[in-house]
Amino acid sequence: IGHVARMARTIADAGGNVTYSKMIRLGQEHVSLMHVSIPPEKRGELVDKLHNNKDLKSLNIRASPLVRRRTGTYQNAVAGFKIHCVGEDRAGMLAAIAEAIASRNMSIEDVQTEIRRGEQNKRDFVVNAEVVTTSR
């Protein structure tokens, strides 16, 4: 209890700002993904504080800087879309949706999936995706 509070406090005290986070418990594991905005000159100090905090040792924190993708081309997105899909849960749903998005020259920037109980207590597969395209 309190790991998120300790991580967030350590980040704030080092001059960082959590701009995006996603946290989830998967069985016995607690997984946190955080994007932290911090001045470059303070990055090393933050990483040291996260790794050397005895209260956070059990979390196995990994920190790395974001590096621009090296695709060889950098085209600006001209349109963005939010896609929400709900359907009967079955194998291959995410693959089919991702392939349909890619075939339309769109790139998935963020995707979240979950299983929930739908009508008549059936399992529904839910996809929320943010996609962009560079095509007009």
Short mmCIF file of N, CA and C in Angstrom, two decimals:
data_model
loop_
_atom_site.label_atom_id
_atom_site.label_comp_id
_atom_site.label_asym_id
_atom_site.label_seq_id
_atom_site.Cartn_x
_atom_site.Cartn_y
_atom_site.Cartn_z
N ILE A 1 0.85 -1.19 0.00
CA ILE A 1 0.00 0.00 0.00
C ILE A 1 0.88 1.23 0.00
N GLY A 2 0.55 2.20 -0.84
CA GLY A 2 1.25 3.47 -0.86
C GLY A 2 2.36 3.60 -1.88
N HIS A 3 2.57 2.56 -2.71
CA HIS A 3 3.66 2.64 -3.69
C HIS A 3 3.44 3.76 -4.70
N VAL A 4 2.22 3.94 -5.17
CA VAL A 4 1.95 5.00 -6.15
C VAL A 4 2.22 6.36 -5.51
N ALA A 5 1.80 6.54 -4.28
CA ALA A 5 2.04 7.82 -3.58
C ALA A 5 3.54 8.08 -3.43
N ARG A 6 4.31 7.03 -3.08
CA ARG A 6 5.76 7.22 -2.91
C ARG A 6 6.44 7.52 -4.24
N MET A 7 6.02 6.82 -5.32
CA MET A 7 6.61 7.11 -6.63
C MET A 7 6.29 8.54 -7.04
N ALA A 8 5.02 8.93 -6.92
CA ALA A 8 4.60 10.27 -7.33
C ALA A 8 5.32 11.34 -6.51
N ARG A 9 5.48 11.13 -5.23
CA ARG A 9 6.18 12.10 -4.38
C ARG A 9 7.64 12.19 -4.77
N THR A 10 8.29 11.06 -5.02
CA THR A 10 9.70 11.06 -5.44
C THR A 10 9.87 11.83 -6.74
N ILE A 11 8.96 11.61 -7.67
CA ILE A 11 9.02 12.31 -8.96
C ILE A 11 8.82 13.81 -8.77
N ALA A 12 7.82 14.19 -8.00
CA ALA A 12 7.55 15.62 -7.77
C ALA A 12 8.70 16.29 -7.05
N ASP A 13 9.24 15.64 -6.02
CA ASP A 13 10.35 16.23 -5.27
C ASP A 13 11.61 16.41 -6.11
N ALA A 14 11.75 15.61 -7.17
CA ALA A 14 12.92 15.72 -8.06
C ALA A 14 12.67 16.74 -9.17
N GLY A 15 11.48 17.37 -9.20
CA GLY A 15 11.18 18.37 -10.21
C GLY A 15 10.45 17.82 -11.42
N GLY A 16 9.95 16.58 -11.32
CA GLY A 16 9.25 15.96 -12.43
C GLY A 16 7.74 16.13 -12.33
N ASN A 17 7.07 15.91 -13.45
CA ASN A 17 5.62 16.01 -13.53
C ASN A 17 5.11 14.79 -14.29
N VAL A 18 4.24 14.00 -13.66
CA VAL A 18 3.65 12.84 -14.33
C VAL A 18 2.60 13.37 -15.30
N THR A 19 2.84 13.17 -16.61
CA THR A 19 1.92 13.69 -17.62
C THR A 19 0.98 12.62 -18.15
N TYR A 20 1.33 11.35 -17.95
CA TYR A 20 0.47 10.23 -18.37
C TYR A 20 0.82 9.05 -17.48
N SER A 21 -0.20 8.32 -17.07
CA SER A 21 0.08 7.11 -16.30
C SER A 21 -1.02 6.09 -16.52
N LYS A 22 -0.64 4.85 -16.41
CA LYS A 22 -1.57 3.73 -16.48
C LYS A 22 -1.08 2.72 -15.47
N MET A 23 -1.96 2.30 -14.59
CA MET A 23 -1.59 1.34 -13.56
C MET A 23 -2.64 0.25 -13.50
N ILE A 24 -2.17 -0.97 -13.31
CA ILE A 24 -3.10 -2.10 -13.28
C ILE A 24 -2.50 -3.23 -12.45
N ARG A 25 -3.34 -3.96 -11.77
CA ARG A 25 -2.90 -5.16 -11.06
C ARG A 25 -3.21 -6.35 -11.95
N LEU A 26 -2.18 -7.15 -12.22
CA LEU A 26 -2.31 -8.37 -13.02
C LEU A 26 -1.89 -9.53 -12.13
N GLY A 27 -2.87 -10.19 -11.53
CA GLY A 27 -2.56 -11.26 -10.59
C GLY A 27 -1.82 -10.69 -9.40
N GLN A 28 -0.63 -11.21 -9.10
CA GLN A 28 0.16 -10.73 -7.97
C GLN A 28 1.03 -9.52 -8.33
N GLU A 29 1.04 -9.15 -9.60
CA GLU A 29 1.89 -8.05 -10.06
C GLU A 29 1.10 -6.74 -10.14
N HIS A 30 1.76 -5.65 -9.82
CA HIS A 30 1.20 -4.32 -10.04
C HIS A 30 2.08 -3.65 -11.09
N VAL A 31 1.50 -3.27 -12.19
CA VAL A 31 2.26 -2.70 -13.30
C VAL A 31 1.90 -1.23 -13.43
N SER A 32 2.92 -0.38 -13.48
CA SER A 32 2.72 1.05 -13.66
C SER A 32 3.52 1.51 -14.85
N LEU A 33 2.89 2.31 -15.68
CA LEU A 33 3.56 2.95 -16.80
C LEU A 33 3.36 4.45 -16.61
N MET A 34 4.44 5.19 -16.57
CA MET A 34 4.35 6.63 -16.36
C MET A 34 5.21 7.37 -17.37
N HIS A 35 4.66 8.44 -17.91
CA HIS A 35 5.46 9.39 -18.67
C HIS A 35 5.71 10.56 -17.75
N VAL A 36 6.96 10.90 -17.57
CA VAL A 36 7.33 11.99 -16.67
C VAL A 36 8.04 13.07 -17.46
N SER A 37 7.54 14.28 -17.33
CA SER A 37 8.21 15.44 -17.92
C SER A 37 9.16 16.00 -16.87
N ILE A 38 10.42 16.13 -17.26
CA ILE A 38 11.43 16.64 -16.33
C ILE A 38 12.52 17.33 -17.13
N PRO A 39 13.06 18.42 -16.63
CA PRO A 39 14.18 19.05 -17.34
C PRO A 39 15.32 18.06 -17.51
N PRO A 40 15.95 18.05 -18.68
CA PRO A 40 17.01 17.06 -18.96
C PRO A 40 18.11 17.02 -17.90
N GLU A 41 18.45 18.17 -17.35
CA GLU A 41 19.54 18.20 -16.36
C GLU A 41 19.14 17.56 -15.02
N LYS A 42 17.85 17.32 -14.81
CA LYS A 42 17.39 16.70 -13.57
C LYS A 42 17.07 15.22 -13.73
N ARG A 43 17.15 14.70 -14.95
CA ARG A 43 16.78 13.32 -15.23
C ARG A 43 17.61 12.32 -14.42
N GLY A 44 18.91 12.48 -14.42
CA GLY A 44 19.79 11.55 -13.69
C GLY A 44 19.48 11.52 -12.21
N GLU A 45 19.23 12.68 -11.64
CA GLU A 45 18.89 12.77 -10.21
C GLU A 45 17.60 12.00 -9.92
N LEU A 46 16.61 12.16 -10.79
CA LEU A 46 15.34 11.46 -10.59
C LEU A 46 15.54 9.94 -10.66
N VAL A 47 16.26 9.47 -11.66
CA VAL A 47 16.50 8.03 -11.80
C VAL A 47 17.22 7.50 -10.55
N ASP A 48 18.22 8.22 -10.07
CA ASP A 48 18.93 7.81 -8.86
C ASP A 48 17.99 7.72 -7.67
N LYS A 49 17.13 8.72 -7.51
CA LYS A 49 16.19 8.73 -6.38
C LYS A 49 15.21 7.57 -6.47
N LEU A 50 14.75 7.26 -7.66
CA LEU A 50 13.82 6.14 -7.82
C LEU A 50 14.50 4.81 -7.52
N HIS A 51 15.72 4.64 -7.99
CA HIS A 51 16.45 3.38 -7.79
C HIS A 51 16.99 3.22 -6.38
N ASN A 52 17.27 4.32 -5.69
CA ASN A 52 17.89 4.24 -4.37
C ASN A 52 16.91 4.41 -3.22
N ASN A 53 15.63 4.59 -3.51
CA ASN A 53 14.62 4.74 -2.46
C ASN A 53 14.30 3.35 -1.91
N LYS A 54 14.66 3.11 -0.63
CA LYS A 54 14.47 1.78 -0.04
C LYS A 54 13.01 1.35 -0.05
N ASP A 55 12.08 2.30 0.02
CA ASP A 55 10.65 1.98 0.00
C ASP A 55 10.15 1.56 -1.39
N LEU A 56 10.96 1.83 -2.42
CA LEU A 56 10.54 1.49 -3.80
C LEU A 56 11.36 0.34 -4.38
N LYS A 57 12.32 -0.19 -3.63
CA LYS A 57 13.20 -1.26 -4.14
C LYS A 57 12.43 -2.45 -4.69
N SER A 58 11.35 -2.84 -4.02
CA SER A 58 10.62 -4.05 -4.42
C SER A 58 9.86 -3.87 -5.74
N LEU A 59 9.79 -2.66 -6.25
CA LEU A 59 9.02 -2.39 -7.46
C LEU A 59 9.78 -2.68 -8.75
N ASN A 60 11.09 -2.86 -8.68
CA ASN A 60 11.88 -3.13 -9.88
C ASN A 60 11.65 -2.04 -10.94
N ILE A 61 11.84 -0.80 -10.55
CA ILE A 61 11.58 0.34 -11.43
C ILE A 61 12.63 0.40 -12.54
N ARG A 62 12.14 0.57 -13.77
CA ARG A 62 13.01 0.79 -14.92
C ARG A 62 12.68 2.15 -15.50
N ALA A 63 13.67 2.94 -15.75
CA ALA A 63 13.46 4.28 -16.30
C ALA A 63 14.31 4.44 -17.55
N SER A 64 13.72 5.00 -18.60
CA SER A 64 14.47 5.23 -19.82
C SER A 64 13.93 6.47 -20.51
N PRO A 65 14.80 7.19 -21.22
CA PRO A 65 14.33 8.38 -21.94
C PRO A 65 13.58 7.98 -23.20
N LEU A 66 12.68 8.82 -23.62
CA LEU A 66 12.01 8.60 -24.89
C LEU A 66 12.93 9.04 -26.01
N VAL A 67 13.00 8.24 -27.04
CA VAL A 67 13.83 8.56 -28.21
C VAL A 67 12.91 8.55 -29.43
N ARG A 68 13.07 9.55 -30.27
CA ARG A 68 12.24 9.63 -31.47
C ARG A 68 12.40 8.37 -32.31
N ARG A 69 11.28 7.88 -32.82
CA ARG A 69 11.33 6.69 -33.67
C ARG A 69 12.23 6.92 -34.86
N ARG A 70 12.96 5.91 -35.22
CA ARG A 70 13.89 6.01 -36.35
C ARG A 70 13.31 5.27 -37.55
N THR A 71 12.24 5.83 -38.08
CA THR A 71 11.58 5.19 -39.22
C THR A 71 12.14 5.68 -40.55
N GLY A 72 12.93 6.72 -40.50
CA GLY A 72 13.49 7.27 -41.73
C GLY A 72 12.65 8.39 -42.31
N THR A 73 11.39 8.42 -41.97
CA THR A 73 10.52 9.50 -42.44
C THR A 73 9.72 10.02 -41.26
N TYR A 74 9.48 11.31 -41.27
CA TYR A 74 8.71 11.93 -40.20
C TYR A 74 7.63 12.78 -40.84
N GLN A 75 6.47 12.20 -41.00
CA GLN A 75 5.35 12.93 -41.58
C GLN A 75 4.42 13.37 -40.47
N ASN A 76 3.92 14.59 -40.59
CA ASN A 76 2.99 15.09 -39.59
C ASN A 76 1.63 14.45 -39.78
N ALA A 77 0.99 14.16 -38.67
CA ALA A 77 -0.37 13.61 -38.72
C ALA A 77 -1.30 14.70 -39.23
N VAL A 78 -2.25 14.31 -40.08
CA VAL A 78 -3.22 15.29 -40.60
C VAL A 78 -4.60 15.08 -40.00
N ALA A 79 -4.81 13.93 -39.39
CA ALA A 79 -6.10 13.66 -38.75
C ALA A 79 -5.91 12.63 -37.65
N GLY A 80 -6.70 12.76 -36.61
CA GLY A 80 -6.69 11.80 -35.51
C GLY A 80 -8.10 11.33 -35.23
N PHE A 81 -8.21 10.11 -34.79
CA PHE A 81 -9.52 9.52 -34.52
C PHE A 81 -9.49 8.73 -33.23
N LYS A 82 -10.61 8.68 -32.56
CA LYS A 82 -10.80 7.78 -31.43
C LYS A 82 -11.74 6.69 -31.90
N ILE A 83 -11.31 5.45 -31.72
CA ILE A 83 -12.11 4.31 -32.16
C ILE A 83 -12.52 3.52 -30.93
N HIS A 84 -13.81 3.22 -30.83
CA HIS A 84 -14.34 2.43 -29.72
C HIS A 84 -15.09 1.25 -30.33
N CYS A 85 -14.65 0.04 -29.99
CA CYS A 85 -15.28 -1.17 -30.52
C CYS A 85 -15.69 -2.06 -29.35
N VAL A 86 -16.87 -2.63 -29.45
CA VAL A 86 -17.35 -3.61 -28.46
C VAL A 86 -17.93 -4.77 -29.24
N GLY A 87 -17.50 -5.97 -28.90
CA GLY A 87 -18.03 -7.15 -29.58
C GLY A 87 -17.83 -8.39 -28.75
N GLU A 88 -18.43 -9.46 -29.20
CA GLU A 88 -18.29 -10.74 -28.50
C GLU A 88 -16.82 -11.11 -28.43
N ASP A 89 -16.38 -11.52 -27.26
CA ASP A 89 -14.98 -11.90 -27.06
C ASP A 89 -14.68 -13.18 -27.81
N ARG A 90 -13.65 -13.13 -28.65
CA ARG A 90 -13.16 -14.32 -29.33
C ARG A 90 -11.72 -14.07 -29.75
N ALA A 91 -10.99 -15.12 -29.97
CA ALA A 91 -9.57 -15.02 -30.33
C ALA A 91 -9.40 -14.23 -31.63
N GLY A 92 -8.38 -13.38 -31.66
CA GLY A 92 -8.04 -12.66 -32.88
C GLY A 92 -8.72 -11.31 -33.06
N MET A 93 -9.52 -10.87 -32.09
CA MET A 93 -10.24 -9.60 -32.25
C MET A 93 -9.28 -8.42 -32.37
N LEU A 94 -8.31 -8.32 -31.47
CA LEU A 94 -7.39 -7.20 -31.53
C LEU A 94 -6.58 -7.23 -32.83
N ALA A 95 -6.16 -8.41 -33.24
CA ALA A 95 -5.40 -8.54 -34.50
C ALA A 95 -6.23 -8.03 -35.67
N ALA A 96 -7.50 -8.42 -35.73
CA ALA A 96 -8.37 -8.00 -36.84
C ALA A 96 -8.58 -6.49 -36.85
N ILE A 97 -8.78 -5.92 -35.68
CA ILE A 97 -8.99 -4.46 -35.59
C ILE A 97 -7.71 -3.72 -35.97
N ALA A 98 -6.57 -4.16 -35.44
CA ALA A 98 -5.28 -3.51 -35.76
C ALA A 98 -4.96 -3.62 -37.24
N GLU A 99 -5.25 -4.76 -37.85
CA GLU A 99 -5.01 -4.93 -39.29
C GLU A 99 -5.91 -4.01 -40.10
N ALA A 100 -7.17 -3.85 -39.69
CA ALA A 100 -8.08 -2.95 -40.40
C ALA A 100 -7.60 -1.51 -40.32
N ILE A 101 -7.09 -1.12 -39.16
CA ILE A 101 -6.56 0.23 -38.98
C ILE A 101 -5.34 0.43 -39.87
N ALA A 102 -4.40 -0.51 -39.83
CA ALA A 102 -3.17 -0.40 -40.63
C ALA A 102 -3.47 -0.39 -42.12
N SER A 103 -4.46 -1.18 -42.56
CA SER A 103 -4.78 -1.24 -43.99
C SER A 103 -5.35 0.09 -44.51
N ARG A 104 -5.76 0.94 -43.61
CA ARG A 104 -6.27 2.27 -43.98
C ARG A 104 -5.22 3.36 -43.78
N ASN A 105 -3.96 2.93 -43.69
CA ASN A 105 -2.82 3.84 -43.56
C ASN A 105 -2.92 4.69 -42.29
N MET A 106 -3.41 4.08 -41.21
CA MET A 106 -3.48 4.76 -39.93
C MET A 106 -2.56 4.05 -38.94
N SER A 107 -2.07 4.82 -37.98
CA SER A 107 -1.15 4.31 -36.98
C SER A 107 -1.80 4.38 -35.60
N ILE A 108 -1.71 3.31 -34.84
CA ILE A 108 -2.24 3.30 -33.48
C ILE A 108 -1.24 3.99 -32.56
N GLU A 109 -1.69 5.04 -31.91
CA GLU A 109 -0.85 5.77 -30.96
C GLU A 109 -1.08 5.29 -29.54
N ASP A 110 -2.30 4.84 -29.23
CA ASP A 110 -2.64 4.36 -27.90
C ASP A 110 -3.80 3.39 -28.04
N VAL A 111 -3.72 2.27 -27.36
CA VAL A 111 -4.82 1.31 -27.40
C VAL A 111 -4.98 0.68 -26.02
N GLN A 112 -6.23 0.51 -25.63
CA GLN A 112 -6.56 -0.16 -24.37
C GLN A 112 -7.63 -1.20 -24.67
N THR A 113 -7.47 -2.35 -24.07
CA THR A 113 -8.46 -3.42 -24.25
C THR A 113 -8.90 -3.93 -22.90
N GLU A 114 -10.10 -4.46 -22.85
CA GLU A 114 -10.58 -5.08 -21.62
C GLU A 114 -11.71 -6.05 -21.95
N ILE A 115 -11.94 -6.95 -21.04
CA ILE A 115 -13.08 -7.86 -21.12
C ILE A 115 -14.09 -7.39 -20.09
N ARG A 116 -15.35 -7.28 -20.48
CA ARG A 116 -16.40 -6.92 -19.52
C ARG A 116 -17.65 -7.76 -19.80
N ARG A 117 -18.50 -7.80 -18.83
CA ARG A 117 -19.76 -8.53 -18.97
C ARG A 117 -20.77 -7.65 -19.69
N GLY A 118 -21.32 -8.18 -20.77
CA GLY A 118 -22.29 -7.43 -21.55
C GLY A 118 -23.69 -7.96 -21.33
N GLU A 119 -24.51 -7.80 -22.34
CA GLU A 119 -25.90 -8.25 -22.27
C GLU A 119 -25.95 -9.76 -22.04
N GLN A 120 -26.92 -10.20 -21.28
CA GLN A 120 -27.09 -11.61 -20.93
C GLN A 120 -25.83 -12.21 -20.33
N ASN A 121 -25.04 -11.35 -19.67
CA ASN A 121 -23.84 -11.78 -18.95
C ASN A 121 -22.78 -12.41 -19.85
N LYS A 122 -22.80 -12.08 -21.15
CA LYS A 122 -21.78 -12.59 -22.09
C LYS A 122 -20.52 -11.73 -21.97
N ARG A 123 -19.39 -12.35 -22.31
CA ARG A 123 -18.11 -11.62 -22.28
C ARG A 123 -17.98 -10.77 -23.53
N ASP A 124 -17.81 -9.47 -23.33
CA ASP A 124 -17.57 -8.55 -24.43
C ASP A 124 -16.10 -8.14 -24.43
N PHE A 125 -15.53 -8.02 -25.62
CA PHE A 125 -14.17 -7.51 -25.80
C PHE A 125 -14.32 -6.04 -26.17
N VAL A 126 -13.65 -5.16 -25.41
CA VAL A 126 -13.77 -3.72 -25.62
C VAL A 126 -12.41 -3.17 -26.04
N VAL A 127 -12.40 -2.38 -27.11
CA VAL A 127 -11.17 -1.75 -27.60
C VAL A 127 -11.41 -0.25 -27.68
N ASN A 128 -10.50 0.51 -27.09
CA ASN A 128 -10.47 1.96 -27.23
C ASN A 128 -9.11 2.31 -27.81
N ALA A 129 -9.11 2.92 -28.98
CA ALA A 129 -7.86 3.23 -29.66
C ALA A 129 -7.84 4.67 -30.12
N GLU A 130 -6.67 5.27 -30.03
CA GLU A 130 -6.43 6.58 -30.63
C GLU A 130 -5.50 6.35 -31.81
N VAL A 131 -5.92 6.78 -32.97
CA VAL A 131 -5.16 6.54 -34.18
C VAL A 131 -4.94 7.85 -34.93
N VAL A 132 -3.89 7.88 -35.74
CA VAL A 132 -3.61 9.05 -36.57
C VAL A 132 -3.30 8.58 -37.98
N THR A 133 -3.46 9.51 -38.91
CA THR A 133 -3.08 9.22 -40.28
C THR A 133 -2.31 10.41 -40.84
N THR A 134 -1.41 10.10 -41.76
CA THR A 134 -0.64 11.14 -42.44
C THR A 134 -1.18 11.36 -43.85
N SER A 135 -2.23 10.59 -44.20
CA SER A 135 -2.83 10.71 -45.54
C SER A 135 -3.97 11.71 -45.52
N ARG A 136 -4.13 12.39 -46.62
CA ARG A 136 -5.27 13.32 -46.75
C ARG A 136 -6.39 12.65 -47.49
#
